[in-house]
Tab-separated table of C-alpha atoms in Angstrom:
chain	number	residue	atom	x	y	z
X	14	ALA	CA	0.491	28.578	-12.968
X	15	LEU	CA	-1.688	25.517	-13.769
X	16	ALA	CA	1.126	23.963	-15.923
X	17	SER	CA	3.572	24.365	-13.038
X	18	ARG	CA	1.256	22.898	-10.523
X	19	LEU	CA	0.375	20.000	-12.719
X	20	SER	CA	4.080	19.285	-13.446
X	21	TYR	CA	5.296	19.535	-9.840
X	22	PHE	CA	2.439	17.191	-8.677
X	23	LEU	CA	3.191	14.498	-11.322
X	24	TRP	CA	6.775	14.946	-12.135
X	25	SER	CA	8.308	16.871	-9.229
X	26	THR	CA	9.997	19.117	-11.837
X	27	MET	CA	9.263	22.040	-14.023
X	28	PRO	CA	6.757	21.816	-17.002
X	29	ASP	CA	8.017	20.718	-20.341
X	30	ASP	CA	7.508	22.652	-23.660
X	31	GLU	CA	4.194	21.128	-24.479
X	32	LEU	CA	2.676	22.086	-21.177
X	33	LEU	CA	4.042	25.633	-21.298
X	34	GLU	CA	2.899	26.161	-25.031
X	35	LEU	CA	-0.633	24.966	-24.126
X	36	ALA	CA	-0.668	27.229	-21.150
X	37	GLN	CA	0.473	30.227	-23.218
X	38	ARG	CA	-2.394	29.633	-25.678
X	39	GLY	CA	-4.941	29.170	-22.872
X	40	GLU	CA	-5.707	25.704	-24.047
X	41	LEU	CA	-4.382	23.639	-21.202
X	42	SER	CA	-7.747	23.444	-19.246
X	43	LYS	CA	-9.379	22.167	-22.313
X	44	GLN	CA	-6.827	19.427	-22.803
X	45	ILE	CA	-6.279	18.329	-19.183
X	46	ASP	CA	-7.497	14.839	-19.797
X	47	ALA	CA	-5.010	14.167	-22.643
X	48	GLN	CA	-2.169	15.902	-20.850
X	49	VAL	CA	-2.630	13.802	-17.648
X	50	ARG	CA	-2.635	10.725	-19.528
X	51	ARG	CA	0.533	11.718	-21.517
X	52	MET	CA	2.211	12.673	-18.178
X	53	LEU	CA	1.447	9.454	-16.385
X	54	ALA	CA	2.863	7.465	-19.378
X	55	ASP	CA	6.080	9.619	-19.176
X	56	PRO	CA	9.127	8.164	-17.349
X	57	ARG	CA	9.114	11.311	-15.221
X	58	ALA	CA	5.782	10.079	-13.552
X	59	ASP	CA	8.186	7.715	-11.571
X	60	GLN	CA	8.503	10.734	-9.242
X	61	LEU	CA	4.872	10.224	-8.260
X	62	VAL	CA	5.635	6.629	-7.344
X	63	GLU	CA	8.772	7.735	-5.336
X	64	HIS	CA	7.397	10.766	-3.643
X	65	PHE	CA	3.560	9.895	-3.247
X	66	ALA	CA	3.201	6.147	-3.220
X	67	LEU	CA	6.088	5.184	-0.878
X	68	GLN	CA	5.166	8.080	1.589
X	69	TRP	CA	1.526	6.963	1.446
X	70	LEU	CA	2.374	3.378	2.198
X	71	GLN	CA	4.931	4.366	4.660
X	72	ILE	CA	7.540	2.019	3.264
X	73	LYS	CA	10.409	4.379	3.023
X	74	ARG	CA	10.957	3.146	6.586
X	75	LEU	CA	12.050	0.022	5.079
X	76	GLU	CA	15.375	1.561	4.061
X	77	THR	CA	16.362	1.757	7.850
X	78	PHE	CA	14.173	-1.097	9.270
X	79	ALA	CA	16.287	-3.859	10.777
X	80	PRO	CA	14.611	-7.171	11.437
X	81	ASP	CA	16.482	-9.394	14.072
X	82	LYS	CA	19.554	-10.934	12.206
X	83	ALA	CA	19.390	-14.129	14.187
X	84	LEU	CA	15.736	-14.817	13.419
X	85	PHE	CA	15.822	-13.431	9.815
X	86	PRO	CA	19.426	-14.131	8.463
X	87	MET	CA	18.100	-14.020	4.961
X	88	PHE	CA	17.213	-10.323	5.192
X	89	ASP	CA	19.775	-8.301	3.423
X	90	ASP	CA	20.199	-5.199	1.553
X	91	ASP	CA	19.349	-6.918	-1.768
X	92	LEU	CA	16.194	-8.295	-0.376
X	93	ARG	CA	15.354	-5.059	1.098
X	94	GLY	CA	15.813	-3.323	-2.261
X	95	ALA	CA	13.769	-5.864	-3.964
X	96	MET	CA	10.895	-5.564	-1.728
X	97	LEU	CA	10.801	-1.791	-2.337
X	98	ASP	CA	11.077	-2.376	-6.131
X	99	GLU	CA	8.212	-4.823	-6.214
X	100	THR	CA	5.929	-2.010	-4.761
X	101	ARG	CA	7.381	0.584	-6.986
X	102	LEU	CA	6.941	-1.536	-10.135
X	103	PHE	CA	3.407	-2.746	-9.097
X	104	PHE	CA	2.042	0.856	-8.283
X	105	ALA	CA	3.696	2.084	-11.554
X	106	ALA	CA	1.789	-0.554	-13.564
X	107	VAL	CA	-1.484	0.303	-12.149
X	108	MET	CA	-0.769	4.015	-12.821
X	109	ARG	CA	0.609	3.682	-16.522
X	110	GLU	CA	-2.039	1.037	-17.549
X	111	ASP	CA	-4.688	3.155	-16.029
X	112	ARG	CA	-6.030	0.188	-14.115
X	113	SER	CA	-8.613	0.338	-11.332
X	114	ILE	CA	-7.422	1.760	-8.180
X	115	LEU	CA	-9.112	-1.248	-6.465
X	116	GLU	CA	-6.306	-3.430	-7.935
X	117	LEU	CA	-3.997	-1.774	-5.314
X	118	LEU	CA	-6.084	-3.866	-2.757
X	119	HIS	CA	-5.879	-7.031	-4.627
X	120	SER	CA	-4.514	-8.016	-8.030
X	121	ASP	CA	-3.598	-11.240	-9.989
X	122	PHE	CA	-0.113	-10.056	-10.825
X	123	THR	CA	3.128	-8.703	-9.298
X	124	TYR	CA	6.706	-7.940	-10.015
X	125	LEU	CA	9.347	-10.430	-8.742
X	126	ASN	CA	13.117	-10.900	-9.196
X	127	GLU	CA	14.747	-14.289	-8.336
X	128	PRO	CA	15.686	-13.534	-4.675
X	129	LEU	CA	12.187	-12.155	-3.975
X	130	ALA	CA	10.553	-15.335	-5.810
X	131	ARG	CA	12.518	-17.591	-3.615
X	132	HIS	CA	11.532	-15.535	-0.605
X	133	TYR	CA	7.905	-15.887	-1.495
X	134	GLY	CA	8.013	-19.529	-2.437
X	135	LEU	CA	7.033	-18.487	-6.031
X	136	THR	CA	9.887	-19.692	-8.108
X	137	ASP	CA	7.544	-21.788	-10.428
X	138	ALA	CA	5.333	-18.809	-11.110
X	139	PHE	CA	8.707	-16.677	-11.714
X	140	ARG	CA	10.138	-19.281	-14.113
X	141	ALA	CA	6.787	-19.484	-16.040
X	142	ALA	CA	6.734	-15.769	-16.444
X	143	GLY	CA	10.256	-16.122	-18.141
X	144	GLY	CA	12.436	-15.308	-15.189
X	145	SER	CA	15.719	-16.985	-14.524
X	146	ILE	CA	18.847	-16.763	-12.504
X	147	GLY	CA	21.580	-14.563	-13.943
X	148	ARG	CA	19.570	-12.562	-16.556
X	149	GLY	CA	21.309	-9.271	-15.502
X	150	ARG	CA	20.899	-6.637	-12.785
X	151	SER	CA	17.917	-4.468	-11.919
X	152	ARG	CA	17.823	-1.076	-13.200
X	153	ARG	CA	17.472	0.107	-9.493
X	154	ASN	CA	20.235	-0.131	-7.078
X	155	GLY	CA	20.019	-2.924	-4.631
X	156	GLY	CA	17.207	-4.765	-6.350
X	157	GLY	CA	19.037	-7.896	-7.234
X	158	ASP	CA	18.372	-9.709	-10.541
X	159	GLU	CA	16.136	-8.484	-13.238
X	160	PHE	CA	12.280	-8.053	-12.407
X	161	VAL	CA	9.524	-9.845	-14.431
X	162	ARG	CA	5.869	-9.524	-14.317
X	163	VAL	CA	4.530	-12.582	-12.593
X	164	SER	CA	0.870	-14.069	-12.705
X	165	LEU	CA	0.055	-15.127	-9.075
X	166	PRO	CA	-1.380	-18.538	-8.661
X	167	ASP	CA	-3.793	-17.797	-5.880
X	168	ALA	CA	-5.433	-15.036	-3.860
X	169	SER	CA	-3.191	-15.235	-0.797
X	170	ARG	CA	-0.768	-12.957	-2.704
X	171	GLY	CA	-1.601	-9.925	-4.794
X	172	GLY	CA	-2.118	-6.195	-4.047
X	173	LEU	CA	-0.101	-4.098	-1.726
X	174	LEU	CA	-1.337	-5.795	1.508
X	175	THR	CA	0.594	-8.959	0.758
X	176	GLN	CA	3.761	-7.326	-0.426
X	177	ALA	CA	6.816	-7.889	1.760
X	178	SER	CA	7.468	-4.093	1.906
X	179	VAL	CA	4.303	-3.529	3.739
X	180	LEU	CA	4.230	-6.706	5.745
X	181	THR	CA	7.828	-5.977	7.049
X	182	VAL	CA	7.388	-2.233	8.104
X	183	THR	CA	4.128	-3.325	9.999
X	184	SER	CA	6.016	-5.892	11.891
X	185	ASN	CA	8.387	-5.775	14.910
X	186	PRO	CA	11.980	-6.805	14.546
X	187	THR	CA	11.416	-10.118	16.253
X	188	ARG	CA	7.761	-10.986	15.324
X	189	THR	CA	4.718	-9.994	13.440
X	190	SER	CA	2.372	-7.114	14.789
X	191	PRO	CA	-1.147	-7.869	14.044
X	192	VAL	CA	-1.964	-4.462	15.771
X	193	LYS	CA	0.427	-2.552	13.600
X	194	ARG	CA	-0.889	-4.230	10.345
X	195	GLY	CA	-4.494	-3.713	11.521
X	196	ARG	CA	-3.886	-0.087	12.254
X	197	TRP	CA	-2.085	0.393	8.924
X	198	VAL	CA	-5.215	-1.040	7.079
X	199	LEU	CA	-7.333	1.358	8.901
X	200	GLU	CA	-5.197	4.505	8.502
X	201	GLN	CA	-3.645	4.134	5.016
X	202	LEU	CA	-6.464	2.238	3.277
X	203	LEU	CA	-9.721	2.965	4.899
X	204	GLY	CA	-9.031	6.468	6.293
X	205	SER	CA	-10.394	5.418	9.753
X	206	PRO	CA	-7.487	5.713	12.283
X	207	PRO	CA	-8.184	4.246	15.747
X	208	PRO	CA	-7.429	6.590	18.781
X	209	PRO	CA	-4.103	6.292	20.518
X	210	PRO	CA	-3.826	3.474	23.160
X	211	PRO	CA	-4.949	4.286	26.751
X	212	PRO	CA	-2.088	5.138	29.214
X	213	ASN	CA	-0.583	2.504	31.631
X	214	VAL	CA	-1.685	-0.634	29.642
X	215	PRO	CA	1.304	-2.996	29.667
X	216	GLU	CA	2.922	-4.126	26.415
X	217	LEU	CA	2.316	-7.612	25.208
X	218	GLU	CA	6.127	-8.482	25.840
X	219	ALA	CA	5.808	-7.313	29.409
X	220	GLN	CA	3.124	-9.891	30.048
X	221	LYS	CA	5.052	-12.935	28.586
X	222	GLU	CA	4.941	-14.804	31.844
X	223	LYS	CA	1.239	-14.627	32.256
X	224	LEU	CA	0.177	-15.130	28.568
X	225	THR	CA	0.537	-18.557	26.787
X	226	GLY	CA	-0.242	-19.826	23.350
X	227	SER	CA	0.256	-18.412	19.686
X	228	LEU	CA	0.571	-14.705	19.315
X	229	ARG	CA	-3.089	-14.584	18.436
X	230	GLU	CA	-4.074	-16.414	21.606
X	231	ARG	CA	-1.832	-14.142	23.755
X	232	MET	CA	-3.254	-11.058	22.093
X	233	GLU	CA	-6.777	-12.219	22.831
X	234	GLN	CA	-5.947	-12.644	26.462
X	235	HIS	CA	-4.146	-9.295	26.582
X	236	ARG	CA	-7.121	-7.386	25.151
X	237	GLN	CA	-9.496	-8.631	28.021
X	238	ASN	CA	-8.746	-5.209	29.439
X	239	PRO	CA	-11.950	-3.400	28.683
X	240	ALA	CA	-10.155	-0.089	27.941
X	241	CYS	CA	-8.502	-1.942	24.962
X	242	ALA	CA	-11.215	-3.980	23.648
X	243	SER	CA	-13.225	-1.626	21.509
X	244	CYS	CA	-10.217	-0.374	19.384
X	245	HIS	CA	-8.569	-3.873	19.210
X	246	ALA	CA	-11.960	-5.269	17.963
X	247	ARG	CA	-11.467	-3.103	14.881
X	248	MET	CA	-7.731	-3.359	14.468
X	249	ASP	CA	-6.895	-7.114	15.424
X	250	PRO	CA	-8.977	-9.085	12.996
X	251	LEU	CA	-7.522	-6.982	10.055
X	252	GLY	CA	-4.025	-7.869	11.435
X	253	PHE	CA	-4.745	-11.490	12.178
X	254	ALA	CA	-5.768	-12.093	8.585
X	255	PHE	CA	-2.150	-11.605	7.605
X	256	GLU	CA	-0.591	-13.950	10.277
X	257	ASN	CA	0.327	-16.393	7.501
X	258	PHE	CA	2.938	-13.882	6.530
X	259	ASP	CA	5.886	-13.590	8.907
X	260	ALA	CA	7.848	-10.497	10.052
X	261	VAL	CA	9.563	-10.207	6.616
X	262	GLY	CA	6.722	-11.296	4.413
X	263	ARG	CA	7.418	-15.014	3.986
X	264	PHE	CA	4.528	-17.373	3.892
X	265	ARG	CA	4.086	-19.636	6.934
X	266	VAL	CA	1.365	-22.014	8.375
X	267	LYS	CA	2.713	-22.090	11.884
X	268	ASP	CA	3.781	-19.578	14.550
X	269	GLY	CA	6.458	-21.466	16.295
X	270	GLU	CA	4.678	-24.691	17.391
X	271	TYR	CA	1.153	-23.387	16.951
X	272	ASP	CA	-1.030	-23.597	13.822
X	273	ILE	CA	-2.096	-20.186	12.468
X	274	ASP	CA	-5.588	-19.151	12.330
X	275	PRO	CA	-6.036	-16.320	9.847
X	276	SER	CA	-9.823	-16.250	9.975
X	277	GLY	CA	-11.846	-13.451	11.722
X	278	GLU	CA	-14.991	-11.347	12.041
X	279	LEU	CA	-15.160	-7.576	11.490
X	280	PRO	CA	-17.297	-5.428	13.812
X	281	GLY	CA	-19.990	-5.238	11.154
X	282	GLY	CA	-20.349	-9.072	11.304
X	283	GLN	CA	-18.544	-10.023	8.057
X	284	THR	CA	-16.491	-13.022	8.355
X	285	PHE	CA	-13.356	-14.127	6.463
X	286	ALA	CA	-11.214	-17.346	6.277
X	287	GLY	CA	-7.895	-15.640	5.468
X	288	PRO	CA	-6.114	-12.755	3.548
X	289	GLY	CA	-7.835	-13.581	0.211
X	290	GLU	CA	-11.319	-13.278	1.479
X	291	LEU	CA	-10.418	-10.183	3.600
X	292	LYS	CA	-9.122	-8.478	0.476
X	293	GLN	CA	-12.494	-9.165	-1.317
X	294	ILE	CA	-14.318	-7.634	1.684
X	295	LEU	CA	-11.891	-4.477	1.397
X	296	GLN	CA	-12.463	-4.337	-2.422
X	297	GLY	CA	-16.182	-4.289	-1.588
X	298	ARG	CA	-15.751	-1.028	0.498
X	299	LYS	CA	-15.024	0.765	-2.798
X	300	GLN	CA	-16.196	4.166	-1.676
X	301	MET	CA	-14.301	4.024	1.656
X	302	PHE	CA	-11.066	3.234	-0.125
X	303	ALA	CA	-11.569	5.672	-2.972
X	304	ARG	CA	-12.134	8.584	-0.465
X	305	CYS	CA	-9.190	7.626	1.643
X	306	LEU	CA	-6.907	7.484	-1.441
X	307	THR	CA	-8.363	10.634	-2.758
X	308	GLU	CA	-7.767	12.514	0.533
X	309	LYS	CA	-4.120	11.136	0.616
X	310	MET	CA	-3.320	12.083	-2.897
X	311	MET	CA	-5.151	15.460	-2.739
X	312	THR	CA	-3.095	16.322	0.320
X	313	TYR	CA	0.159	15.507	-1.552
X	314	ALA	CA	-1.050	17.582	-4.661
X	315	LEU	CA	-1.954	20.593	-2.625
X	316	GLY	CA	1.020	20.307	-0.257
X	317	ARG	CA	-1.250	20.924	2.770
X	318	GLY	CA	-3.725	19.094	5.015
X	319	LEU	CA	-7.389	19.077	3.924
X	320	GLU	CA	-9.828	21.342	5.475
X	321	TYR	CA	-13.709	21.108	5.836
X	322	TYR	CA	-14.104	23.388	2.810
X	323	ASP	CA	-12.375	20.722	0.672
X	324	ARG	CA	-15.030	18.181	1.348
X	325	PRO	CA	-17.282	19.014	-1.537
X	326	ALA	CA	-14.321	18.581	-4.012
X	327	VAL	CA	-13.410	15.208	-2.350
X	328	ASN	CA	-17.079	13.984	-2.635
X	329	ARG	CA	-17.094	14.876	-6.333
X	330	ILE	CA	-13.873	13.118	-6.979
X	331	VAL	CA	-15.296	9.958	-5.323
X	332	ARG	CA	-18.453	10.101	-7.445
X	333	GLN	CA	-16.515	10.552	-10.607
X	334	LEU	CA	-14.317	7.482	-9.733
X	335	GLU	CA	-17.486	5.434	-9.141
X	336	ALA	CA	-18.740	6.602	-12.645
X	337	ASN	CA	-15.547	5.702	-14.284
X	338	ASP	CA	-14.687	2.271	-12.949
X	339	PHE	CA	-12.366	3.712	-10.372
X	340	LYS	CA	-9.693	4.333	-13.141
X	341	PHE	CA	-6.316	5.752	-11.961
X	342	SER	CA	-6.395	8.617	-14.464
X	343	THR	CA	-9.808	9.570	-13.291
X	344	LEU	CA	-8.507	10.171	-9.890
X	345	VAL	CA	-5.659	12.384	-11.071
X	346	VAL	CA	-7.826	14.274	-13.664
X	347	GLU	CA	-10.355	15.074	-11.088
X	348	ILE	CA	-7.921	16.300	-8.612
X	349	VAL	CA	-6.203	18.615	-10.983
X	350	SER	CA	-9.583	19.757	-12.236
X	351	SER	CA	-10.812	20.555	-8.620
X	352	ASP	CA	-11.090	24.071	-7.209
X	353	PRO	CA	-8.735	23.532	-4.367
X	354	PHE	CA	-5.935	22.566	-6.846
X	355	ARG	CA	-6.757	25.242	-9.519
X	356	LEU	CA	-7.152	27.892	-6.759
X	357	ARG	CA	-4.264	26.869	-4.612
X	358	ARG	CA	-2.468	29.667	-3.016
X	359	SER	CA	1.271	29.812	-4.081
């Protein structure tokens, strides 16, 4: 039973001969560490990227998301596919190279093909990494040209938060949405979702005539409503930090005619000048992110929502992550070693 659970969790298919033989000899439990590492290195672990990572990050929606064609004529199916492939390849690298899960928040590398490098304004870094036009097609449909691993020149890019897949699905078709982006960070990375908005609060677009200035200035006027202020104080600064990225993830310094101000202050008093500094703050909240990712992956592994009686197992996994430099393999080994996973009802 453990062999099947492990295999369907990591590979989304039946166990191979090695797993079955170990299980028949009663040795799988003793070799769980080595088997997890073997399985994560196997191409079949792409299924964990496809079925867990894309679901956790909510970027499968990119397949049907349609930015306004008049405003974003460069957004086509090739670019859409490249955005998804960047995230797939990046998550797979963290997984296969057994990197720290904190690199998901900020990293000094990513994967780009030529269209995505142009989109990001990173053609020099792309060429420095050996990328060139016409090197062949991506192994994935719709991905455009071949992907290469690119070292990022500064902290504004790097990690999931500044990948176009995430930035696009957390936008509206015509503009960015700091609220959606801030909410996404709270829900998907920090495990601290805000409550639903109060009823009868007019949408920002409905107040266009009354509100003026940049999107940030209009939102600050909009949230003068006391019913909105407390939740927006948590969400908006997180979203404003990424205003330098437009609704399809391109870097920009202006919102129309207005200069962009990506600085902010979090409710706890921590300040940041832009996305690079905010990512450092988020990386500093190691336990919070580790707990959130543990809960998300454990929910996926168990095929059910977590209950109060799962809390001791989650606490133990977070402690083990801290003790092992937040390594990706530790997260998986501890989940499959936990009582909720081993004693899971069929």
